[in-house]
């Protein structure tokens, strides 16, 4: 689904990043900005700043920054679309959905309403389960027996579903409510000719609420107390719960993932909770299914490093193989995927209890890299001493290798597989990638550039020519930074200033042309909204680079952050003076260049001398010409 750019900018103009961030982070006003403890890295004194004027957040500790959409993506793990929808919903804007008929839209609205209702129902059940836990000595005994503290039980919202067929009837007065069945809490059974039976799905089980990345309860896992079957029981698939996409513990782990630098993917919810208790709060688990590409993609939104932990038995091995398939398409060169196999008799919980936290951490460091596991899987059952065995190994490796994204890892693996297959690199490549595809495997950087750079006809109310004017980069950067921070200053500039900036050589000139267009189309916008509009623009990288230094943190004598002392009005005034200063310098330099050109042309072109004089006058007006030089020309 494509959301029109203009809608996104409109949305960002209406939401307040301070309010959005404030939902998750406690912020304190200090001068023009708000400060708080950074949610992306651990810290004791605040270096996380949110600017209402720029509609942007910036951490001076870890460098994370972005607008309201970026914050929800980074912190709450939403996709771009999810973040846009979340913001729009909060301020009552309707996200335009392309090609959606009114019926489709009504259905989508109904669907959203239903989802909200279902999570409410599940949340209410979760509360009841928590209450029951307090009154159930045997459930408490079970958790205590697994070494869990009250705090961890609380963090994960653990509970207990009591015995009895209709315990939930005391929580939901209308036990016939279809929502109870739709949320998976109640089972409706009707056999031919018999009366319909309704009863609680979870009975006499310790309960693990499953939360989505927003922290909403979307389902439950229940473990039987004692010997009943099945041992583990999950909520069924519902409009809010999809096993192939959700990961248990991700909401609870999301901050730890940043602190620890990696995520540990385990086999079950008890592993996750036990690991949190033992000092590894960065664990998650799939919910009774193999790890899918959706799971992996979700994890890579929170961290660049994934460690899959499996029991060393056959089942663990098969699960690892599936996880490998899920991870291959995302194994880019900047990410790390590893596979940790514990001894067959251990799970992470028992391993740490027997050998200690350090030993387990060591296992994680030493875990098998994806490349090695891929080779192991490929050569399994192949006798590499025979040509047949080597060919078989290569054919096993091919689909896995093909699934990898382009990059250095993929190329190295090709060499490795070729060597094992006793083939030359090129032979194997020819075999796997017939000529055209293999002809020019672009380096990732090159590839990205060419696919991203789409020269488009700029909207040009004043018909700017594509600029060639070069000026010192630092100066052009400076002007860009001031104008992207205070777009309203654009109105104060003269046409001469506008032309000067818009006709600078790329990437600066096109950035100012774009800003001029934005000004016509949307009026003044904060940097947070401009940033969104710049996506895929040829000057996007430039804008991000100059804006990275637009945030400053004042420190007092003890190195503690000091509140910004200028009011927004004062800041704007300062910025205006700053911009004038830069523009005068740029003008001056540009006049200088033009004057030199005019002199050079004067011999052949009689009008060149006149042009020179006009330029000289203009330069004098600017008052920037050293007095002596001016006199000598008079
Ligand atoms: Zn930070």
Coordinates of C-alpha atoms and ligand atoms in Angstrom, one line a residue:
X1 CA 0.0 0.0 0.0
X2 CA 1.4 3.4 -0.9
X3 CA 0.5 6.3 1.2
X4 CA 0.8 9.7 -0.6
X5 CA 3.8 11.7 0.5
X6 CA 1.7 14.8 1.0
X7 CA -0.4 12.9 3.5
X8 CA 2.6 11.9 5.5
X9 CA 3.9 15.5 5.6
X10 CA 0.5 16.7 6.6
X11 CA 0.4 14.1 9.3
X12 CA 3.8 15.1 10.6
X13 CA 2.8 18.7 10.6
X14 CA -0.1 17.9 12.9
X15 CA 1.4 15.4 15.4
X16 CA 3.8 16.6 18.1
X17 CA 6.9 14.5 18.4
X18 CA 7.2 15.6 22.1
X19 CA 3.8 14.0 22.8
X20 CA 4.6 10.8 20.8
X21 CA 8.0 10.3 22.5
X22 CA 6.4 11.3 25.8
X23 CA 4.2 8.3 25.7
X24 CA 7.3 6.1 26.1
X25 CA 9.9 8.3 27.7
X26 CA 9.6 10.6 30.6
X27 CA 10.6 14.1 29.3
X28 CA 11.5 17.2 31.2
X29 CA 11.4 20.7 29.6
X30 CA 14.7 22.5 29.5
X31 CA 14.6 25.8 27.6
X32 CA 13.4 25.2 24.1
X33 CA 13.8 21.4 24.1
X34 CA 12.8 18.5 26.2
X35 CA 15.3 16.1 27.8
X36 CA 15.0 12.5 29.0
X37 CA 16.8 9.2 29.5
X38 CA 17.6 7.7 26.1
X39 CA 15.4 4.7 25.4
X40 CA 17.9 3.3 22.9
X41 CA 20.9 3.0 25.1
X42 CA 21.4 2.6 28.9
X43 CA 22.3 5.8 30.6
X44 CA 22.0 7.5 34.1
X45 CA 21.9 11.2 33.1
X46 CA 19.8 12.4 30.3
X47 CA 21.4 13.0 26.9
X48 CA 18.2 12.4 24.8
X49 CA 16.7 15.6 23.5
X50 CA 13.4 16.2 21.7
X51 CA 13.0 19.4 19.8
X52 CA 9.4 20.8 19.3
X53 CA 10.7 23.3 16.8
X54 CA 12.5 20.7 14.6
X55 CA 9.9 18.0 15.5
X56 CA 12.9 15.7 15.8
X57 CA 14.6 13.7 18.6
X58 CA 18.3 13.3 18.9
X59 CA 20.5 11.4 21.4
X60 CA 23.9 12.8 22.1
X61 CA 24.9 9.6 23.6
X62 CA 24.2 7.0 20.9
X63 CA 23.4 9.3 18.0
X64 CA 19.9 7.9 17.4
X65 CA 17.6 10.5 15.8
X66 CA 14.5 10.9 13.8
X67 CA 10.9 12.2 13.7
X68 CA 7.7 10.9 15.2
X69 CA 7.4 8.1 12.6
X70 CA 11.1 7.1 13.1
X71 CA 10.6 7.0 16.8
X72 CA 7.7 4.5 16.6
X73 CA 9.6 2.4 14.2
X74 CA 12.8 2.3 16.3
X75 CA 11.3 2.1 19.7
X76 CA 8.0 0.3 19.3
X77 CA 9.2 -1.8 16.4
X78 CA 6.4 -0.7 14.0
X79 CA 6.8 -0.8 10.3
X80 CA 6.6 2.5 8.5
X81 CA 2.9 1.9 7.6
X82 CA 2.1 0.9 11.1
X83 CA 3.7 4.0 12.5
X84 CA 1.8 6.2 10.1
X85 CA -1.5 4.6 10.9
X86 CA -0.8 4.8 14.7
X87 CA -0.1 8.5 14.5
X88 CA -3.1 9.2 12.2
X89 CA -5.4 7.3 14.5
X90 CA -4.3 9.3 17.5
X91 CA -5.2 12.6 15.9
X92 CA -8.2 11.4 14.0
X93 CA -6.8 11.5 10.5
X94 CA -7.9 9.0 7.9
X95 CA -5.0 7.3 6.1
X96 CA -5.9 7.4 2.4
X97 CA -5.7 3.9 1.1
X98 CA -5.0 3.6 -2.6
X99 CA -7.6 1.9 -4.7
X100 CA -9.8 1.2 -1.7
X101 CA -13.5 1.3 -2.4
X102 CA -15.8 2.7 0.3
X103 CA -16.8 -0.9 1.1
X104 CA -13.2 -1.9 1.6
X105 CA -12.5 1.1 3.7
X106 CA -15.6 0.3 5.9
X107 CA -14.5 -3.2 6.2
X108 CA -10.9 -2.2 7.2
X109 CA -12.3 0.2 9.8
X110 CA -14.5 -2.6 11.2
X111 CA -11.5 -4.9 11.2
X112 CA -9.5 -2.3 13.2
X113 CA -12.3 -1.9 15.6
X114 CA -12.6 -5.6 16.1
X115 CA -8.9 -6.0 16.8
X116 CA -9.0 -3.3 19.4
X117 CA -12.0 -5.0 21.0
X118 CA -10.2 -8.4 21.0
X119 CA -7.1 -7.1 22.6
X120 CA -9.3 -5.5 25.3
X121 CA -11.0 -8.8 26.0
X122 CA -7.6 -10.6 26.1
X123 CA -6.2 -8.0 28.4
X124 CA -9.1 -8.4 30.8
X125 CA -8.6 -12.1 30.9
X126 CA -4.9 -11.6 31.5
X127 CA -5.7 -9.5 34.5
X128 CA -8.0 -12.2 35.9
X129 CA -5.3 -14.8 35.4
X130 CA -2.8 -12.6 37.3
X131 CA -5.3 -12.3 40.1
X132 CA -5.8 -16.1 40.2
X133 CA -2.1 -16.6 40.4
X134 CA -1.9 -14.7 43.7
X135 CA -4.5 -17.2 45.2
X136 CA -3.0 -20.4 43.8
X137 CA -0.3 -21.9 46.0
X138 CA 0.5 -24.6 43.5
X139 CA 1.0 -22.2 40.5
X140 CA 3.2 -20.0 42.7
X141 CA 5.0 -23.1 43.7
X142 CA 5.6 -24.0 40.1
X143 CA 7.1 -20.7 39.2
X144 CA 9.2 -20.6 42.4
X145 CA 10.4 -24.1 41.5
X146 CA 11.7 -22.7 38.2
X147 CA 13.6 -20.1 40.1
X148 CA 11.5 -17.1 39.1
X149 CA 11.3 -14.0 41.2
X150 CA 8.1 -12.0 41.8
X151 CA 9.6 -9.2 39.7
X152 CA 10.1 -11.3 36.6
X153 CA 6.6 -12.8 37.0
X154 CA 5.3 -9.3 37.1
X155 CA 7.4 -8.1 34.1
X156 CA 6.0 -10.9 32.0
X157 CA 2.5 -10.6 33.5
X158 CA 2.4 -14.3 34.4
X159 CA -0.8 -15.7 35.6
X160 CA -2.9 -18.8 36.3
X161 CA -6.0 -20.2 34.7
X162 CA -7.9 -22.0 37.4
X163 CA -9.5 -25.4 37.2
X164 CA -13.1 -25.5 36.2
X165 CA -14.9 -25.3 32.8
X166 CA -16.2 -21.8 33.0
X167 CA -14.0 -19.7 35.2
X168 CA -14.0 -16.8 32.8
X169 CA -17.8 -16.5 33.3
X170 CA -17.0 -14.6 36.5
X171 CA -14.9 -12.1 34.5
X172 CA -17.2 -11.8 31.5
X173 CA -20.9 -11.7 32.6
X174 CA -22.1 -12.5 29.1
X175 CA -20.4 -15.9 28.6
X176 CA -22.2 -16.2 25.2
X177 CA -20.5 -13.1 23.8
X178 CA -19.0 -14.2 20.4
X179 CA -15.9 -12.2 21.2
X180 CA -14.9 -14.7 23.8
X181 CA -14.8 -17.4 21.1
X182 CA -13.2 -15.1 18.5
X183 CA -10.4 -14.2 20.9
X184 CA -9.7 -17.9 21.4
X185 CA -10.5 -17.8 25.2
X186 CA -13.6 -19.9 24.9
X187 CA -14.1 -23.1 22.8
X188 CA -17.5 -23.6 21.2
X189 CA -18.3 -27.2 20.5
X190 CA -21.4 -28.4 18.8
X191 CA -21.8 -32.0 17.6
X192 CA -24.7 -33.2 15.4
X193 CA -28.0 -33.1 17.2
X194 CA -26.4 -32.2 20.5
X195 CA -26.6 -29.0 22.4
X196 CA -23.8 -26.4 21.9
X197 CA -21.1 -26.6 24.6
X198 CA -19.0 -23.7 25.6
X199 CA -16.0 -23.8 27.9
X200 CA -12.7 -22.1 28.8
X201 CA -9.8 -23.1 26.6
X202 CA -7.2 -22.7 29.4
X203 CA -7.9 -24.6 32.5
X204 CA -5.5 -25.4 35.4
X205 CA -2.5 -23.9 33.6
X206 CA 0.2 -21.3 34.3
X207 CA -0.4 -18.5 31.8
X208 CA 2.0 -16.5 29.7
X209 CA 0.4 -13.5 28.1
X210 CA 1.7 -13.0 24.5
X211 CA 2.1 -9.3 23.7
X212 CA 2.6 -7.6 20.4
X213 CA 5.4 -5.0 20.0
X214 CA 3.0 -2.3 21.2
X215 CA 2.5 -4.2 24.4
X216 CA -1.1 -5.2 23.7
X217 CA -2.2 -8.7 24.8
X218 CA -2.9 -10.7 21.7
X219 CA -3.0 -14.2 23.1
X220 CA -1.8 -16.7 25.7
X221 CA 0.5 -19.6 26.1
X222 CA -0.5 -22.0 28.9
X223 CA 1.6 -24.7 30.4
X224 CA -0.1 -27.5 32.2
X225 CA 0.6 -28.1 35.9
X226 CA 1.5 -31.7 36.4
X227 CA 1.2 -34.3 33.8
X228 CA -1.8 -33.4 31.6
X229 CA -1.6 -33.0 27.8
X230 CA -0.9 -31.1 25.8
X231 CA 2.0 -29.8 27.9
X232 CA 1.9 -26.4 26.1
X233 CA -1.2 -24.9 24.7
X234 CA -1.4 -21.6 22.7
X235 CA -4.2 -19.4 21.7
X236 CA -5.4 -20.3 18.2
X237 CA -4.9 -18.0 15.2
X238 CA -7.2 -15.0 15.6
X239 CA -7.5 -11.6 13.9
X240 CA -4.9 -10.3 16.3
X241 CA -2.7 -13.3 16.7
X242 CA -0.6 -14.9 14.0
X243 CA 2.0 -17.5 15.2
X244 CA 4.0 -17.1 12.0
X245 CA 4.7 -13.5 12.8
X246 CA 4.7 -13.0 16.6
X247 CA 7.5 -13.7 18.9
X248 CA 7.0 -14.3 22.6
X249 CA 9.0 -11.9 24.8
X250 CA 9.8 -9.3 22.1
X251 CA 7.9 -6.5 23.8
X252 CA 9.6 -7.3 27.1
X253 CA 13.0 -7.7 25.6
X254 CA 13.1 -4.7 23.3
X255 CA 15.2 -2.4 25.4
X256 CA 17.6 -5.3 26.4
X257 CA 18.2 -6.0 22.7
X258 CA 19.8 -2.6 22.4
X259 CA 21.8 -2.9 25.6
X260 CA 23.0 -6.5 24.9
X261 CA 23.5 -5.9 21.2
X262 CA 21.9 -9.2 20.1
X263 CA 18.7 -11.2 20.4
X264 CA 18.6 -14.8 21.6
X265 CA 15.9 -16.8 19.9
X266 CA 14.9 -19.8 22.0
X267 CA 12.4 -22.6 21.7
X268 CA 9.7 -21.7 24.3
X269 CA 8.3 -19.2 26.7
X270 CA 9.7 -20.8 29.8
X271 CA 13.2 -20.4 28.3
X272 CA 12.5 -16.7 27.7
X273 CA 11.3 -16.1 31.3
X274 CA 14.0 -18.2 32.8
X275 CA 16.7 -16.5 30.8
X276 CA 15.4 -13.1 31.9
X277 CA 15.7 -14.3 35.5
X278 CA 19.3 -15.4 34.9
X279 CA 20.5 -12.2 33.4
X280 CA 19.6 -12.6 29.7
X281 CA 16.6 -10.3 29.3
X282 CA 17.3 -10.3 25.5
X283 CA 15.6 -13.6 24.7
X284 CA 12.5 -14.3 22.6
X285 CA 10.8 -17.5 21.4
X286 CA 8.7 -18.5 18.5
X287 CA 5.2 -19.8 19.5
X288 CA 5.2 -23.5 18.7
X289 CA 6.2 -22.9 15.1
X290 CA 9.4 -22.9 13.1
X291 CA 11.2 -19.5 12.8
X292 CA 9.9 -17.8 9.6
X293 CA 11.3 -15.1 7.4
X294 CA 8.6 -12.8 9.0
X295 CA 10.0 -13.5 12.4
X296 CA 13.6 -12.8 11.3
X297 CA 12.6 -9.6 9.5
X298 CA 10.9 -8.5 12.7
X299 CA 13.9 -9.2 14.8
X300 CA 16.2 -7.3 12.5
X301 CA 14.2 -4.2 13.1
X302 CA 15.4 -4.3 16.7
X303 CA 19.0 -5.5 16.4
X304 CA 21.7 -6.4 13.8
X305 CA 22.7 -9.6 15.5
X306 CA 20.5 -12.7 16.0
X307 CA 21.6 -15.8 17.9
X308 CA 19.4 -18.9 17.5
X309 CA 19.6 -21.2 20.4
X310 CA 18.5 -24.8 20.0
X311 CA 18.6 -28.0 22.0
X312 CA 21.3 -30.3 20.6
X313 CA 18.9 -33.1 19.7
X314 CA 17.4 -34.0 16.3
X315 CA 14.4 -31.8 16.8
X316 CA 16.6 -28.8 17.6
X317 CA 18.7 -29.5 14.5
X318 CA 15.6 -29.5 12.3
X319 CA 14.4 -26.3 13.9
X320 CA 17.8 -24.8 13.3
X321 CA 17.6 -25.8 9.6
X322 CA 14.3 -24.0 9.3
X323 CA 15.6 -20.9 11.0
X324 CA 18.5 -20.9 8.6
X325 CA 16.1 -20.8 5.7
X326 CA 14.2 -17.9 7.4
X327 CA 17.4 -16.0 8.0
X328 CA 19.2 -16.3 4.7
X329 CA 17.4 -13.5 2.8
X330 CA 18.3 -11.1 5.6
X331 CA 21.9 -12.0 6.1
X332 CA 23.4 -8.9 4.8
X333 CA 27.1 -8.0 5.4
X334 CA 26.3 -5.7 8.3
X335 CA 24.2 -8.3 10.2
X336 CA 25.2 -11.3 12.1
X337 CA 23.3 -14.6 12.4
X338 CA 24.6 -17.4 14.6
X339 CA 23.5 -20.8 15.7
X340 CA 24.0 -22.0 19.2
X341 CA 23.7 -25.7 19.9
X342 CA 23.7 -26.7 23.5
X343 CA 24.6 -30.3 24.6
X344 CA 21.6 -32.6 24.1
X345 CA 20.8 -32.9 27.8
X346 CA 20.5 -29.1 28.3
X347 CA 18.3 -26.1 27.6
X348 CA 19.6 -22.6 28.2
X349 CA 18.0 -22.6 31.7
X350 CA 19.6 -25.8 32.9
X351 CA 22.9 -24.9 31.2
X352 CA 23.2 -21.6 33.0
X353 CA 22.3 -23.2 36.3
X354 CA 24.9 -25.9 35.9
X355 CA 27.8 -23.9 34.4
X356 CA 27.0 -20.2 35.2
X357 CA 26.2 -17.1 33.3
X358 CA 29.7 -16.5 32.0
X359 CA 29.9 -19.9 30.5
X360 CA 26.6 -19.4 28.6
X361 CA 27.8 -16.0 27.4
X362 CA 30.9 -17.7 26.1
X363 CA 28.7 -20.2 24.2
X364 CA 26.9 -17.3 22.6
X365 CA 30.2 -15.7 21.5
X366 CA 31.4 -19.0 20.1
X367 CA 28.1 -19.9 18.4
X368 CA 28.3 -21.1 14.8
X369 CA 28.2 -18.4 12.2
X370 CA 25.5 -18.7 9.5
X371 CA 28.2 -19.4 6.8
X372 CA 29.5 -22.4 8.6
X373 CA 26.1 -23.8 9.4
X374 CA 25.1 -23.4 5.7
X375 CA 28.2 -25.4 4.7
X376 CA 27.5 -28.1 7.3
X377 CA 23.9 -28.4 6.2
X378 CA 25.0 -28.6 2.5
X379 CA 27.5 -31.4 3.1
X380 CA 25.4 -33.5 5.4
X381 CA 25.4 -37.0 4.0
X382 CA 27.7 -36.2 1.1
X383 CA 30.9 -38.1 0.6
X384 CA 33.2 -35.3 -0.5
X385 CA 35.8 -37.9 -1.6
X386 CA 33.7 -38.7 -4.7
X387 CA 32.7 -36.5 -7.6
X388 CA 29.1 -37.5 -7.0
X389 CA 29.2 -36.5 -3.3
X390 CA 30.8 -33.1 -4.2
X391 CA 28.2 -32.4 -6.9
X392 CA 25.4 -33.4 -4.4
X393 CA 26.9 -31.0 -1.8
X394 CA 26.9 -28.2 -4.4
X395 CA 23.4 -28.8 -5.4
X396 CA 22.3 -28.8 -1.7
X397 CA 24.1 -25.5 -1.2
X398 CA 22.7 -23.8 -4.3
X399 CA 19.2 -22.7 -3.1
X400 CA 20.6 -21.5 0.2
X401 CA 23.4 -19.5 -1.5
X402 CA 20.9 -18.0 -4.0
X403 CA 18.7 -16.9 -1.1
X404 CA 21.5 -14.7 0.3
X405 CA 21.5 -11.0 -0.4
X406 CA 24.3 -9.7 -2.6
X407 CA 27.4 -8.8 -0.7
X408 CA 30.8 -9.9 0.5
X409 CA 29.5 -12.8 2.5
X410 CA 27.8 -14.2 -0.5
X411 CA 30.9 -14.0 -2.6
X412 CA 33.1 -15.6 0.0
X413 CA 30.7 -18.4 0.4
X414 CA 30.8 -19.0 -3.3
X415 CA 34.6 -19.4 -3.1
X416 CA 34.2 -21.8 -0.2
X417 CA 31.6 -23.9 -1.8
X418 CA 33.6 -24.0 -5.0
X419 CA 36.6 -25.2 -3.2
X420 CA 34.7 -28.0 -1.5
X421 CA 33.1 -28.9 -4.8
X422 CA 36.6 -29.0 -6.3
X423 CA 35.5 -26.4 -8.9
X424 CA 36.9 -23.0 -9.8
X425 CA 35.0 -19.9 -8.6
X426 CA 34.0 -19.0 -12.1
X427 CA 33.0 -22.5 -13.0
X428 CA 30.6 -22.6 -10.1
X429 CA 29.3 -19.2 -10.8
X430 CA 28.7 -20.0 -14.5
X431 CA 26.9 -23.1 -13.4
X432 CA 24.7 -21.3 -10.9
X433 CA 24.3 -17.9 -12.6
X434 CA 24.1 -18.1 -16.4
X435 CA 25.9 -15.2 -18.1
X436 CA 23.7 -12.2 -18.0
X437 CA 23.0 -12.3 -14.3
X438 CA 26.5 -13.1 -13.4
X439 CA 28.0 -10.5 -15.8
X440 CA 28.0 -7.5 -13.5
X441 CA 27.4 -8.3 -9.9
X442 CA 27.4 -4.7 -8.7
X443 CA 28.9 -3.9 -5.4
X444 CA 26.1 -3.2 -3.0
X445 CA 27.0 0.5 -2.8
X446 CA 27.0 1.1 -6.5
X447 CA 23.9 -0.8 -7.0
X448 CA 22.0 1.2 -4.5
X449 CA 23.1 4.4 -5.9
X450 CA 22.0 3.7 -9.5
X451 CA 18.7 2.3 -8.4
X452 CA 18.0 5.2 -6.1
X453 CA 19.1 8.1 -8.2
X454 CA 16.1 9.0 -10.3
X455 CA 16.6 12.4 -11.9
X456 CA 13.2 13.9 -12.1
X457 CA 11.9 17.2 -13.5
X458 CA 11.8 19.5 -10.5
X459 CA 8.8 21.6 -9.9
X460 CA 10.3 25.0 -10.7
X461 CA 8.1 28.0 -10.1
X462 CA 11.1 30.2 -11.0
X463 CA 12.6 27.9 -13.6
X464 CA 15.9 27.4 -11.9
X465 CA 18.6 26.0 -14.2
X466 CA 20.3 23.0 -13.0
X467 CA 23.1 24.6 -11.1
X468 CA 26.8 24.3 -11.8
X469 CA 28.0 26.9 -9.4
X470 CA 30.5 25.6 -6.9
X471 CA 31.2 27.2 -3.6
X472 CA 33.1 25.9 -0.6
X473 CA 31.2 22.9 0.6
X474 CA 31.2 24.0 4.3
X475 CA 29.4 27.2 3.5
X476 CA 26.7 25.5 1.4
X477 CA 26.3 22.9 4.1
X478 CA 25.9 25.6 6.7
X479 CA 23.1 27.4 4.6
X480 CA 21.4 24.1 4.2
X481 CA 21.5 23.3 7.9
X482 CA 20.0 26.7 8.8
X483 CA 17.2 26.5 6.3
X484 CA 16.3 22.9 7.0
X485 CA 16.1 23.9 10.7
X486 CA 14.2 27.1 10.1
X487 CA 12.3 26.8 6.9
X488 CA 10.3 30.0 7.5
X489 CA 13.5 31.9 6.9
X490 CA 13.1 31.0 3.2
X491 CA 10.4 33.7 2.9
X492 CA 12.7 36.4 4.2
X493 CA 15.2 35.8 1.4
X494 CA 15.4 37.8 -1.8
X495 CA 15.0 36.4 -5.3
X496 CA 18.7 36.9 -5.7
X497 CA 19.3 34.7 -2.6
X498 CA 16.9 32.1 -3.9
X499 CA 18.6 32.0 -7.3
X500 CA 22.0 31.8 -5.7
X501 CA 21.1 28.8 -3.6
X502 CA 19.0 27.0 -6.1
X503 CA 21.7 27.3 -8.8
X504 CA 24.4 25.8 -6.7
X505 CA 25.9 22.6 -8.1
X506 CA 24.3 19.3 -6.9
X507 CA 23.7 18.1 -4.3
X508 CA 23.1 21.5 -2.7
X509 CA 21.3 23.2 -5.6
X510 CA 18.7 20.5 -6.0
X511 CA 18.1 20.5 -2.3
X512 CA 17.2 24.2 -2.3
X513 CA 15.1 23.8 -5.4
X514 CA 13.2 21.1 -3.5
X515 CA 12.9 23.3 -0.5
X516 CA 11.4 26.1 -2.7
X517 CA 8.9 23.6 -4.1
X518 CA 8.0 22.4 -0.6
X519 CA 7.5 26.0 0.4
X520 CA 5.0 26.5 -2.5
X521 CA 3.2 23.2 -1.9
X522 CA 3.1 22.8 1.8
X523 CA 4.2 26.0 3.4
X524 CA 6.6 25.9 6.3
X525 CA 7.5 22.6 7.8
X526 CA 9.6 21.4 10.7
X527 CA 12.7 19.3 9.9
X528 CA 10.8 16.2 11.1
X529 CA 8.3 16.5 8.2
X530 CA 10.9 17.7 5.7
X531 CA 13.0 14.6 6.4
X532 CA 10.1 12.4 5.4
X533 CA 9.5 14.3 2.2
X534 CA 13.2 13.9 1.3
X535 CA 13.1 10.1 1.1
X536 CA 14.6 8.9 -2.2
X537 CA 15.5 12.4 -3.2
X538 CA 18.9 12.9 -4.7
X539 CA 19.9 15.3 -1.9
X540 CA 18.6 13.1 0.9
X541 CA 22.1 12.1 2.0
X542 CA 23.3 15.7 2.0
X543 CA 20.3 16.8 4.2
X544 CA 20.9 14.0 6.7
X545 CA 24.6 14.8 6.9
X546 CA 24.2 18.5 7.6
X547 CA 21.3 18.0 10.0
X548 CA 23.3 15.5 12.1
X549 CA 25.3 18.5 13.3
X550 CA 22.2 20.7 13.8
X551 CA 21.8 19.4 17.4
X552 CA 24.0 20.7 20.1
X553 CA 24.2 19.9 23.7
X554 CA 25.4 22.5 26.2
X555 CA 27.3 21.0 29.1
X556 CA 28.0 22.6 32.5
X557 CA 31.3 22.5 34.3
X558 CA 30.6 19.0 35.6
X559 CA 29.7 17.7 32.2
X560 CA 26.0 17.6 32.8
X561 CA 23.6 18.7 30.1
X562 CA 22.3 22.2 30.5
X563 CA 19.0 23.3 29.2
X564 CA 18.9 25.3 26.0
X565 CA 18.7 28.9 27.1
X566 CA 17.3 30.6 24.0
X567 CA 13.6 30.8 23.4
X568 CA 12.4 29.6 20.0
X569 CA 12.0 33.2 18.9
X570 CA 15.5 34.0 19.9
X571 CA 16.8 30.9 18.1
X572 CA 15.0 32.0 14.9
X573 CA 16.4 35.5 15.1
X574 CA 19.9 34.1 15.6
X575 CA 19.5 31.7 12.7
X576 CA 18.3 34.6 10.5
X577 CA 21.5 36.6 11.2
X578 CA 23.6 33.5 10.7
X579 CA 22.0 32.8 7.3
X580 CA 22.4 36.4 6.2
X581 CA 26.1 36.2 7.0
X582 CA 26.6 33.0 5.0
X583 CA 24.6 34.3 2.1
X584 CA 26.6 37.5 1.9
X585 CA 29.8 35.4 1.8
X586 CA 28.4 33.1 -0.9
X587 CA 27.1 36.1 -2.9
X588 CA 30.4 37.8 -2.6
X589 CA 32.3 34.7 -3.8
X590 CA 29.9 34.2 -6.6
X591 CA 30.2 37.8 -7.8
X592 CA 34.0 37.4 -7.6
X593 CA 33.9 34.4 -9.9
X594 CA 31.5 36.1 -12.3
X595 CA 33.8 39.2 -12.4
X596 CA 36.8 37.1 -13.2
X597 CA 34.8 35.5 -16.0
X598 CA 33.8 38.8 -17.4
X599 CA 37.4 40.1 -17.4
X600 CA 38.5 37.0 -19.3
X601 CA 35.8 37.6 -21.9
X602 CA 36.3 41.3 -22.2
X603 CA 38.8 41.1 -25.1
X604 CA 36.3 39.2 -27.3
X605 CA 33.0 40.5 -26.0
X606 CA 32.4 44.3 -25.6
X607 CA 29.4 43.8 -23.3
X608 CA 31.6 41.8 -20.9
X609 CA 33.1 45.0 -19.5
X610 CA 29.7 46.4 -18.7
X611 CA 28.8 43.2 -17.0
X612 CA 31.9 43.5 -15.0
X613 CA 31.0 47.0 -13.8
X614 CA 27.5 46.0 -12.8
X615 CA 28.9 43.0 -10.8
X616 CA 31.5 45.3 -9.2
X617 CA 28.8 47.7 -8.1
X618 CA 26.7 44.9 -6.6
X619 CA 29.7 43.6 -4.7
X620 CA 30.4 47.1 -3.4
X621 CA 26.8 47.4 -2.2
X622 CA 27.2 44.3 -0.1
X623 CA 29.8 46.2 1.8
X624 CA 32.1 43.3 1.8
X625 CA 34.8 44.7 -0.4
X626 CA 37.9 45.8 1.5
X627 CA 38.0 49.5 1.4
X628 CA 41.4 49.8 -0.2
X629 CA 40.4 47.6 -3.2
X630 CA 37.2 49.6 -3.7
X631 CA 39.1 52.9 -3.8
X632 CA 41.6 51.7 -6.3
X633 CA 38.8 50.9 -8.7
X634 CA 37.0 54.2 -8.3
Ligands
LIG1 ZN1 20.9 7.1 23.2

